[in-house]
Tab-separated table of C-alpha atoms and ligand atoms in Angstrom:
chain	number	residue	atom	x	y	z
A	281	UNK	CA	0.000	0.000	0.000
A	282	UNK	CA	1.670	3.185	-1.149
A	283	UNK	CA	-0.245	6.396	-0.492
A	284	UNK	CA	-3.565	4.595	-0.674
A	285	UNK	CA	-2.745	2.686	-3.852
A	286	UNK	CA	-2.231	-1.050	-3.777
A	287	UNK	CA	0.804	-1.806	-5.899
A	288	UNK	CA	0.503	-5.296	-7.384
A	289	UNK	CA	3.302	-5.182	-9.932
A	290	UNK	CA	6.609	-3.449	-10.241
A	291	UNK	CA	8.904	-3.391	-13.225
A	292	UNK	CA	12.227	-5.208	-13.186
A	293	UNK	CA	12.999	-3.558	-16.537
A	294	UNK	CA	15.282	-6.219	-18.047
A	295	UNK	CA	17.460	-9.098	-17.015
A	296	UNK	CA	20.640	-7.053	-16.653
A	297	UNK	CA	18.855	-4.845	-14.128
A	298	UNK	CA	17.830	-7.899	-12.125
A	299	UNK	CA	21.439	-9.046	-12.080
A	300	UNK	CA	22.875	-5.586	-11.408
A	301	UNK	CA	20.589	-5.002	-8.426
A	302	UNK	CA	20.876	-8.659	-7.368
A	303	UNK	CA	17.137	-9.012	-6.965
A	304	UNK	CA	16.118	-12.450	-5.697
A	305	UNK	CA	12.805	-14.207	-5.239
A	306	UNK	CA	11.610	-13.531	-1.666
A	307	UNK	CA	13.588	-10.283	-1.249
A	308	UNK	CA	12.301	-7.197	0.542
A	309	UNK	CA	12.745	-4.221	-1.758
A	310	UNK	CA	12.305	-0.462	-1.867
A	311	UNK	CA	9.805	0.633	-4.483
A	312	UNK	CA	9.457	4.036	-6.084
A	313	UNK	CA	6.053	5.068	-7.303
A	314	UNK	CA	5.737	8.371	-9.122
A	315	UNK	CA	2.663	9.487	-11.011
A	316	UNK	CA	1.044	6.885	-13.212
A	317	UNK	CA	4.306	5.284	-14.204
A	318	UNK	CA	4.646	1.610	-13.305
A	319	UNK	CA	6.439	1.506	-9.938
A	320	UNK	CA	10.042	0.394	-10.038
A	321	UNK	CA	12.350	-1.430	-7.675
A	322	UNK	CA	15.068	0.908	-6.422
A	323	UNK	CA	17.053	-1.518	-4.305
A	324	UNK	CA	17.046	-4.685	-2.306
A	325	UNK	CA	17.208	-4.504	1.501
A	326	UNK	CA	19.931	-7.114	1.784
A	327	UNK	CA	20.041	-6.885	5.615
A	328	UNK	CA	16.511	-8.310	5.707
A	329	UNK	CA	17.526	-11.534	3.940
A	330	UNK	CA	17.163	-14.792	5.859
A	331	UNK	CA	18.878	-17.082	3.406
A	332	UNK	CA	15.740	-18.468	1.772
A	333	UNK	CA	15.885	-15.992	-1.129
A	334	UNK	CA	16.405	-17.560	-4.520
A	335	UNK	CA	18.337	-16.274	-7.497
A	336	UNK	CA	16.028	-15.598	-10.461
A	337	UNK	CA	16.973	-18.073	-13.195
A	338	UNK	CA	17.735	-16.631	-16.594
A	339	UNK	CA	14.907	-17.732	-18.885
A	340	UNK	CA	15.825	-19.976	-21.800
A	341	UNK	CA	12.277	-20.588	-23.024
A	342	UNK	CA	9.476	-18.150	-23.801
A	343	UNK	CA	7.034	-18.109	-20.847
A	344	UNK	CA	4.133	-17.813	-23.312
A	345	UNK	CA	4.914	-20.317	-26.094
A	346	UNK	CA	7.820	-22.342	-24.676
A	347	UNK	CA	10.007	-21.600	-27.687
A	348	UNK	CA	13.798	-21.170	-27.538
A	349	UNK	CA	14.776	-17.544	-26.816
A	350	UNK	CA	17.221	-15.163	-28.477
A	351	UNK	CA	19.476	-14.115	-25.608
A	352	UNK	CA	21.281	-10.828	-26.241
A	353	UNK	CA	22.388	-9.972	-22.741
A	354	UNK	CA	20.125	-7.215	-21.440
A	355	UNK	CA	17.293	-8.251	-23.710
A	356	UNK	CA	15.886	-11.727	-24.146
A	357	UNK	CA	13.420	-12.105	-26.983
A	358	UNK	CA	11.013	-14.693	-28.318
A	359	UNK	CA	11.249	-14.877	-32.118
A	360	UNK	CA	8.548	-17.496	-32.652
A	361	UNK	CA	6.342	-15.962	-35.337
A	362	UNK	CA	3.358	-17.872	-34.011
A	363	UNK	CA	3.845	-16.945	-30.324
A	364	UNK	CA	0.590	-15.626	-28.859
A	365	UNK	CA	2.492	-12.784	-27.200
A	366	UNK	CA	3.740	-11.414	-30.480
A	367	UNK	CA	1.656	-12.842	-33.308
A	368	UNK	CA	-0.549	-9.759	-33.723
A	369	UNK	CA	2.486	-7.496	-34.050
A	370	UNK	CA	4.154	-10.010	-36.367
A	371	UNK	CA	1.168	-9.807	-38.711
A	372	UNK	CA	0.982	-6.001	-38.524
A	373	UNK	CA	4.681	-5.818	-39.374
A	374	UNK	CA	4.343	-8.405	-42.173
A	375	UNK	CA	1.659	-6.267	-43.833
A	376	UNK	CA	3.382	-2.915	-43.298
A	377	UNK	CA	4.701	-0.681	-46.090
A	378	UNK	CA	8.389	-1.592	-45.793
A	379	UNK	CA	7.453	-5.290	-45.882
A	380	UNK	CA	4.663	-6.738	-48.017
A	381	UNK	CA	2.682	-3.513	-48.138
A	382	UNK	CA	-0.774	-5.106	-47.950
A	383	UNK	CA	-3.339	-2.388	-48.511
A	384	UNK	CA	-6.183	-2.366	-46.008
A	385	UNK	CA	-4.499	-4.624	-43.450
A	386	UNK	CA	-3.857	-2.140	-40.667
A	387	UNK	CA	-3.532	-2.619	-36.893
A	388	UNK	CA	-7.252	-2.608	-36.088
A	389	UNK	CA	-8.141	-5.121	-38.776
A	390	UNK	CA	-5.312	-7.463	-37.810
A	391	UNK	CA	-6.515	-7.343	-34.198
A	392	UNK	CA	-10.089	-8.084	-35.293
A	393	UNK	CA	-8.956	-10.982	-37.500
A	394	UNK	CA	-6.900	-12.404	-34.647
A	395	UNK	CA	-9.448	-12.002	-31.865
A	396	UNK	CA	-12.167	-13.551	-34.052
A	397	UNK	CA	-9.903	-16.586	-34.454
A	398	UNK	CA	-9.802	-16.312	-38.257
A	399	UNK	CA	-6.087	-15.553	-38.313
A	400	UNK	CA	-4.036	-17.345	-35.658
A	401	UNK	CA	-0.806	-17.047	-37.595
A	402	UNK	CA	0.552	-15.408	-40.746
A	403	UNK	CA	-0.239	-18.187	-43.189
A	404	UNK	CA	-3.945	-18.018	-42.209
A	405	UNK	CA	-4.148	-14.666	-44.015
A	406	UNK	CA	-3.939	-16.491	-47.324
A	407	UNK	CA	-6.927	-18.722	-46.692
A	408	UNK	CA	-9.346	-15.992	-45.609
A	409	UNK	CA	-12.712	-16.249	-47.349
A	410	UNK	CA	-15.326	-13.663	-48.315
A	411	UNK	CA	-17.756	-15.351	-45.981
A	412	UNK	CA	-15.385	-14.968	-43.028
A	413	UNK	CA	-14.653	-11.303	-43.715
A	414	UNK	CA	-18.324	-10.433	-44.241
A	415	UNK	CA	-19.022	-11.697	-40.746
A	416	UNK	CA	-16.694	-9.054	-39.287
A	417	UNK	CA	-18.051	-5.727	-38.139
A	418	UNK	CA	-17.670	-3.003	-40.760
A	419	UNK	CA	-16.888	-5.407	-43.599
A	420	UNK	CA	-19.115	-5.156	-46.629
A	421	UNK	CA	-18.756	-6.808	-50.015
A	422	UNK	CA	-16.305	-4.301	-51.542
A	423	UNK	CA	-14.006	-3.930	-48.539
A	424	UNK	CA	-13.818	-7.708	-48.120
A	425	UNK	CA	-13.072	-8.286	-51.794
A	426	UNK	CA	-10.380	-5.591	-51.782
A	427	UNK	CA	-8.649	-7.117	-48.778
A	428	UNK	CA	-8.661	-10.619	-50.231
A	429	UNK	CA	-7.272	-9.234	-53.519
A	430	UNK	CA	-4.598	-7.190	-51.716
A	431	UNK	CA	-3.436	-10.272	-49.803
A	432	UNK	CA	-3.372	-12.395	-52.969
A	433	UNK	CA	-1.417	-9.674	-54.794
A	434	UNK	CA	1.676	-10.133	-52.603
A	435	UNK	CA	2.375	-13.541	-54.127
A	436	UNK	CA	5.469	-13.377	-56.284
A	437	UNK	CA	6.869	-10.510	-54.187
A	438	UNK	CA	10.528	-9.508	-54.282
A	439	UNK	CA	12.726	-11.858	-52.296
A	440	UNK	CA	13.929	-9.115	-49.932
A	441	UNK	CA	10.360	-8.184	-48.991
A	442	UNK	CA	9.722	-11.800	-48.039
A	443	UNK	CA	12.769	-11.890	-45.726
A	444	UNK	CA	12.128	-8.429	-44.303
A	445	UNK	CA	8.495	-9.322	-43.583
A	446	UNK	CA	9.464	-12.272	-41.404
A	447	UNK	CA	10.510	-9.808	-38.697
A	448	UNK	CA	13.909	-11.270	-37.853
A	449	UNK	CA	15.554	-9.224	-35.093
A	450	UNK	CA	18.263	-6.867	-36.514
A	451	UNK	CA	17.419	-7.787	-40.119
A	452	UNK	CA	15.920	-4.855	-41.989
A	453	UNK	CA	15.597	-3.900	-45.622
A	454	UNK	CA	19.323	-3.535	-46.391
A	455	UNK	CA	20.296	-6.816	-44.728
A	456	UNK	CA	17.357	-8.590	-46.418
A	457	UNK	CA	18.573	-7.390	-49.802
A	458	UNK	CA	22.104	-8.603	-49.063
A	459	UNK	CA	20.775	-12.020	-48.005
A	460	UNK	CA	18.719	-12.313	-51.194
A	461	UNK	CA	21.668	-11.282	-53.324
A	462	UNK	CA	23.794	-13.993	-51.744
A	463	UNK	CA	21.380	-16.879	-51.170
A	464	UNK	CA	18.250	-16.085	-53.177
A	465	UNK	CA	15.088	-17.073	-51.327
A	466	UNK	CA	16.876	-19.920	-49.507
A	467	UNK	CA	18.592	-17.691	-46.927
A	468	UNK	CA	17.616	-20.200	-44.241
A	469	UNK	CA	19.996	-22.837	-45.622
A	470	UNK	CA	23.064	-20.581	-45.279
A	471	UNK	CA	25.676	-21.493	-42.692
A	472	UNK	CA	27.037	-19.286	-39.917
A	473	UNK	CA	30.293	-18.795	-41.878
A	474	UNK	CA	28.502	-17.949	-45.119
A	475	UNK	CA	26.361	-15.305	-43.453
A	476	UNK	CA	29.271	-13.854	-41.480
A	477	UNK	CA	31.195	-13.406	-44.735
A	478	UNK	CA	28.528	-11.010	-46.049
A	479	UNK	CA	29.185	-7.283	-46.143
A	480	UNK	CA	27.753	-5.587	-43.046
A	481	UNK	CA	26.869	-8.750	-41.113
A	482	UNK	CA	28.114	-9.030	-37.532
A	483	UNK	CA	27.827	-11.747	-34.909
A	484	UNK	CA	24.588	-10.479	-33.378
A	485	UNK	CA	22.817	-10.484	-36.746
A	486	UNK	CA	24.054	-13.971	-37.569
A	487	UNK	CA	22.954	-15.395	-34.194
A	488	UNK	CA	19.557	-13.782	-34.662
A	489	UNK	CA	19.087	-15.343	-38.116
A	490	UNK	CA	20.206	-18.797	-36.987
A	491	UNK	CA	17.973	-18.737	-33.914
A	492	UNK	CA	15.030	-17.458	-35.974
A	493	UNK	CA	15.475	-20.230	-38.536
A	494	UNK	CA	15.709	-22.907	-35.792
A	495	UNK	CA	12.477	-21.732	-34.192
A	496	UNK	CA	10.483	-20.958	-37.341
A	497	UNK	CA	11.800	-23.297	-40.051
A	498	UNK	CA	8.400	-24.814	-40.867
A	499	UNK	CA	6.658	-21.451	-40.935
A	500	UNK	CA	9.335	-20.009	-43.238
A	501	UNK	CA	8.840	-22.949	-45.595
A	502	UNK	CA	5.054	-22.592	-45.544
A	503	UNK	CA	5.229	-18.863	-46.284
A	504	UNK	CA	7.792	-19.385	-49.045
A	505	UNK	CA	5.462	-21.946	-50.633
A	506	UNK	CA	2.543	-19.531	-50.471
A	507	UNK	CA	4.366	-16.340	-51.449
A	508	UNK	CA	6.719	-17.765	-54.057
A	509	UNK	CA	9.098	-14.826	-53.662
A	510	UNK	CA	11.254	-13.954	-56.655
A	511	UNK	CA	15.035	-13.775	-56.252
A	512	UNK	CA	16.948	-11.006	-58.059
A	513	UNK	CA	18.182	-12.007	-61.495
A	514	UNK	CA	21.939	-12.009	-61.780
A	515	UNK	CA	22.997	-10.160	-64.910
A	516	UNK	CA	25.188	-12.397	-66.987
A	517	UNK	CA	28.439	-10.695	-68.035
A	518	UNK	CA	29.126	-10.537	-71.777
A	519	UNK	CA	31.979	-12.604	-73.206
A	520	UNK	CA	35.384	-11.250	-72.194
A	521	UNK	CA	38.811	-12.635	-71.203
A	522	UNK	CA	38.036	-12.383	-67.466
A	523	UNK	CA	34.583	-13.966	-67.359
A	524	UNK	CA	34.541	-16.850	-64.896
A	525	UNK	CA	38.261	-16.417	-64.143
A	526	UNK	CA	39.939	-16.161	-60.783
A	527	UNK	CA	41.973	-12.967	-60.509
A	528	UNK	CA	44.278	-11.582	-57.806
A	529	UNK	CA	45.152	-7.881	-57.631
A	530	UNK	CA	48.394	-6.803	-55.978
A	531	UNK	CA	50.574	-3.723	-55.655
A	532	UNK	CA	49.474	-0.118	-56.028
A	533	UNK	CA	47.494	0.985	-59.068
A	534	UNK	CA	46.690	4.355	-60.615
A	535	UNK	CA	43.229	4.031	-59.005
A	536	UNK	CA	42.142	2.365	-55.741
A	537	UNK	CA	42.302	-1.416	-55.987
A	538	UNK	CA	38.586	-1.574	-55.163
A	539	UNK	CA	37.735	0.073	-58.468
A	540	UNK	CA	39.846	-2.498	-60.362
A	541	UNK	CA	37.995	-5.148	-58.349
A	542	UNK	CA	34.632	-3.629	-59.301
A	543	UNK	CA	35.568	-3.688	-63.008
A	544	UNK	CA	36.624	-7.337	-62.737
A	545	UNK	CA	33.454	-8.339	-60.902
A	546	UNK	CA	31.282	-6.588	-63.470
A	547	UNK	CA	33.085	-8.690	-66.091
A	548	UNK	CA	32.121	-11.855	-64.213
A	549	UNK	CA	35.535	-12.538	-62.655
A	550	UNK	CA	36.033	-13.799	-59.133
A	551	UNK	CA	38.527	-11.629	-57.283
A	552	UNK	CA	40.517	-13.678	-54.782
A	553	UNK	CA	42.859	-12.475	-52.064
A	554	UNK	CA	45.632	-15.044	-52.434
A	555	UNK	CA	47.451	-16.640	-55.349
A	556	UNK	CA	47.037	-20.380	-55.857
A	557	UNK	CA	47.131	-22.918	-58.674
A	558	UNK	CA	43.516	-21.954	-59.375
A	559	UNK	CA	44.437	-18.312	-60.057
A	560	UNK	CA	44.090	-17.411	-63.749
A	561	UNK	CA	45.529	-13.884	-63.670
A	562	UNK	CA	47.463	-11.661	-61.336
A	563	UNK	CA	47.063	-7.962	-62.084
A	564	UNK	CA	49.993	-6.161	-60.486
A	565	UNK	CA	50.938	-2.577	-59.830
A	566	UNK	CA	53.955	-0.911	-58.291
A	567	UNK	CA	55.625	-2.466	-55.264
A	568	UNK	CA	53.996	-5.845	-55.874
A	569	UNK	CA	55.446	-8.255	-53.349
A	570	UNK	CA	54.923	-11.860	-52.349
A	571	UNK	CA	51.811	-12.377	-54.463
A	572	UNK	CA	53.776	-11.417	-57.562
A	573	UNK	CA	56.572	-13.853	-56.628
A	574	UNK	CA	54.055	-16.613	-55.976
A	575	UNK	CA	52.472	-16.007	-59.406
A	576	UNK	CA	55.885	-16.282	-61.098
A	577	UNK	CA	56.582	-19.459	-59.149
A	578	UNK	CA	53.249	-21.031	-60.171
A	579	UNK	CA	53.414	-19.769	-63.743
A	580	UNK	CA	50.241	-17.686	-63.431
A	581	UNK	CA	49.673	-15.116	-66.195
A	582	UNK	CA	50.810	-11.697	-64.985
A	583	UNK	CA	49.268	-8.485	-66.250
A	584	UNK	CA	50.317	-4.901	-65.623
A	585	UNK	CA	47.522	-2.418	-65.026
A	586	UNK	CA	47.749	-1.115	-68.582
A	587	UNK	CA	47.767	-4.644	-70.044
A	588	UNK	CA	44.705	-5.354	-67.923
A	589	UNK	CA	43.016	-2.198	-69.192
A	590	UNK	CA	43.736	-2.935	-72.847
A	591	UNK	CA	42.306	-6.446	-72.421
A	592	UNK	CA	39.123	-5.058	-70.869
A	593	UNK	CA	38.772	-2.374	-73.551
A	594	UNK	CA	39.118	-4.980	-76.318
A	595	UNK	CA	35.963	-6.597	-75.083
A	596	UNK	CA	34.130	-3.628	-73.677
A	597	UNK	CA	33.190	-0.577	-75.688
A	598	UNK	CA	32.376	1.320	-72.474
A	599	UNK	CA	35.971	1.014	-71.335
A	600	UNK	CA	37.332	2.281	-74.637
A	601	UNK	CA	35.151	5.362	-74.265
A	602	UNK	CA	36.743	5.793	-70.889
A	603	UNK	CA	40.169	5.436	-72.441
A	604	UNK	CA	39.430	8.199	-74.898
A	605	UNK	CA	38.187	10.374	-72.078
A	606	UNK	CA	41.461	9.870	-70.223
A	607	UNK	CA	43.646	10.894	-73.174
A	608	UNK	CA	43.403	14.686	-72.919
A	609	UNK	CA	44.757	14.359	-69.383
A	610	UNK	CA	47.773	12.430	-70.667
A	611	UNK	CA	48.482	15.111	-73.226
A	612	UNK	CA	49.429	17.412	-70.361
A	613	UNK	CA	52.614	15.413	-70.087
A	614	UNK	CA	53.491	15.592	-73.785
B	930	ZN	ZN1	6.916	-16.932	-27.354
């Protein structure tokens, strides 16, 4: 009883706070209540302990659905798409603009569909019938038809929208696009190492994906079957001496090595970081060191930067335009 109000609950905020304040089951605590904010525990009165207090175990399973949890230190999250505690928000997110952008499927309607029992999880959206919708308050013929059409229209969506819509912790639009570029729609078959090798992917993101896939593998499969997302089409490079070849770049060039790499990749070459028997070409600049020596030793074809450029311009009219554009600059040295 605090100032005439019976306090029944008090926030523990997150698990790190519980640990930091060493709050145990059975403890006497000091509570702060201010305004309408949920009261919080300020500190434990350790002198009042009698030894029967128990340490609060760190949860490993969701208290609502029993699913494995994503443990990120301070925050512990359930990623089960079908978990009762989060399914409504999962569906709202799935339908939102940055995901599948389903017109007419806003918060209120998702809540009504869920509380009526018509949609218990995401895949149920795709089997909604006119009859079901017409039984909902405020749904007439046209509105119901429009919603069913809008849901059906997301089939064949872009791959990245499919991944983004799943609501994987830390995986937004940019990361979804990277995953699609690397693995197509089968991002869930990628290994820890493969995902970690992607540009911009750190440990926390990888753990989140792996945990999400473990918990939701069947639901991902079901949604993929329904949505039939389309992976980006890789543009096939035209015929050129570097297509499908393994190339190593070493030494300093007239431009940053990354731009030489970008040219090679656009020609369909694979740019490797070390020279081996599988290397087809080594493009070298000034001060080329051990990689150059290794190439000589293995008999790999060596190309200077200008030899490399003349080979690319032979096969690429765009590069020869570039060459012409460069010429006036050279004339300064004449
Ligand atoms: Zn759960």
